[in-house]
Short mmCIF file of C-alpha atoms in Angstrom, two decimals:
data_model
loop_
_atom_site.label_atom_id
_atom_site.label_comp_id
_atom_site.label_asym_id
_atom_site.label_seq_id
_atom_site.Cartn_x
_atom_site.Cartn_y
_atom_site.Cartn_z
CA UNK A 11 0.00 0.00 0.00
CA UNK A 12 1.33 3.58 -0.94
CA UNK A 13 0.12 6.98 0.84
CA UNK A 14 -1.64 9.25 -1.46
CA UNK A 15 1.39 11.83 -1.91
CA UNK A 16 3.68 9.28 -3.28
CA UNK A 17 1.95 9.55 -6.94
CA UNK A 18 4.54 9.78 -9.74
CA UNK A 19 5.34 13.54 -10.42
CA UNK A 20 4.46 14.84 -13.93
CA UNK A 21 6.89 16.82 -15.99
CA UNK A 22 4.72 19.67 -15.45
CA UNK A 23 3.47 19.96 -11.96
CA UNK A 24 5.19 23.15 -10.25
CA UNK A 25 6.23 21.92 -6.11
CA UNK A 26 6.05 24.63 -3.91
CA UNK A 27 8.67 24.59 -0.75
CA UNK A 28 7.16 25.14 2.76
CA UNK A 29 8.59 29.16 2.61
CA UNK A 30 6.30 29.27 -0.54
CA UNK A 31 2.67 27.64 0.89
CA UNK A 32 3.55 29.45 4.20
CA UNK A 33 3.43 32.78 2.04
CA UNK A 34 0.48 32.04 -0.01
CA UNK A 35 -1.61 31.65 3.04
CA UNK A 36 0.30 34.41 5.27
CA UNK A 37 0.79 31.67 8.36
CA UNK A 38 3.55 31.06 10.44
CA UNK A 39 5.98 27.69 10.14
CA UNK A 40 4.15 26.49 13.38
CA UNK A 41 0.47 26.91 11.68
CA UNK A 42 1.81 24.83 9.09
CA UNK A 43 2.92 22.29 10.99
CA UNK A 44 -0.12 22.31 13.14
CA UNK A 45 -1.99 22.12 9.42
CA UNK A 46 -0.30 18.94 8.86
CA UNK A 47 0.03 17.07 12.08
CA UNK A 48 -2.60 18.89 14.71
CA UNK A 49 -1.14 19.48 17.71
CA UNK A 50 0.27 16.31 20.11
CA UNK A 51 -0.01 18.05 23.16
CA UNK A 52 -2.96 19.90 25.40
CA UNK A 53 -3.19 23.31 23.92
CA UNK A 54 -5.76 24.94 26.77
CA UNK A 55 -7.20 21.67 27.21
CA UNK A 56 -7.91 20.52 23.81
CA UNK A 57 -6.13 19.19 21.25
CA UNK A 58 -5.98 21.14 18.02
CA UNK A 59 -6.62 18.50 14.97
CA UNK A 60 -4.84 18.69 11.80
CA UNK A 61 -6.46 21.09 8.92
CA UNK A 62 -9.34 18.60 7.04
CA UNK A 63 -8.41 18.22 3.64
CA UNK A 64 -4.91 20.22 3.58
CA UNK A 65 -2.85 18.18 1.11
CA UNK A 66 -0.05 15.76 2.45
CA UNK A 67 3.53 17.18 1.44
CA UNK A 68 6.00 15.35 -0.82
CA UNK A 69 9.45 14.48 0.97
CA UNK A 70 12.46 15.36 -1.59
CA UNK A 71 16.22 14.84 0.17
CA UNK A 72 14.41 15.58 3.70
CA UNK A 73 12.47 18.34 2.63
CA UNK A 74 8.43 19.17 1.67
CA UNK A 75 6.79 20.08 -1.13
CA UNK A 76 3.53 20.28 -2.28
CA UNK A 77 2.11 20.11 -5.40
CA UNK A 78 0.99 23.47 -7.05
CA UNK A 79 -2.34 22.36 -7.97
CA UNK A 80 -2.82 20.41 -4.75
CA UNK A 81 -2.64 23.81 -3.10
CA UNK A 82 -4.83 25.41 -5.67
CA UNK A 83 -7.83 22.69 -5.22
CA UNK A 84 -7.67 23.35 -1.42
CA UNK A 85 -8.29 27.04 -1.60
CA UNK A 86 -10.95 26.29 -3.90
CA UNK A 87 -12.39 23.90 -1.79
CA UNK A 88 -11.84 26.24 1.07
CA UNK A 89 -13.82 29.70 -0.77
CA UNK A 90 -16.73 27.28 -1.46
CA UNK A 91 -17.12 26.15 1.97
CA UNK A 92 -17.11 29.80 2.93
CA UNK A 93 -19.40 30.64 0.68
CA UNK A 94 -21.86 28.41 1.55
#
């Protein structure tokens, strides 16, 4: 069995390193941790869960990445839940 974000990369998909998705959403390298993982400790007596639906990162030589249009569908996905 292979996780989701180990699909073979295209020639053309554009990666985006954590500096880049932590720009195009203005948040902190903590928020995007906590985005990924939730939190694993008590935070004010709850436990913050990990952000539904934010896209799993690829792991290159130790480092993320995520897909371009993996980050595009999730803001799209996010603005319609809004909008609801």
């Amino acid at each position: 069995m292979t996780p989701a974000n180990t699909r073979v990369l295209a020639p053309s998909d554009i990666l985006y390193n954590a500096k880049t998705v932590r720009e195009i959403f203005g948040i902190s390298h903590v928020t995007l941790h906590r985005w990924q993982h939730g939190l694993h400790e008590h935070c004010r007596d709850k436990i913050v869960q990990p952000r539904a639906g934010f896209p799993a990162p690829i792991m290159i030589r130790g480092r993320r990445y995520w897909r371009k249009s993996d980050i595009v569908t999730f803001i799209a996905v996010r603005e319609q839940a809004s909008a609801a």
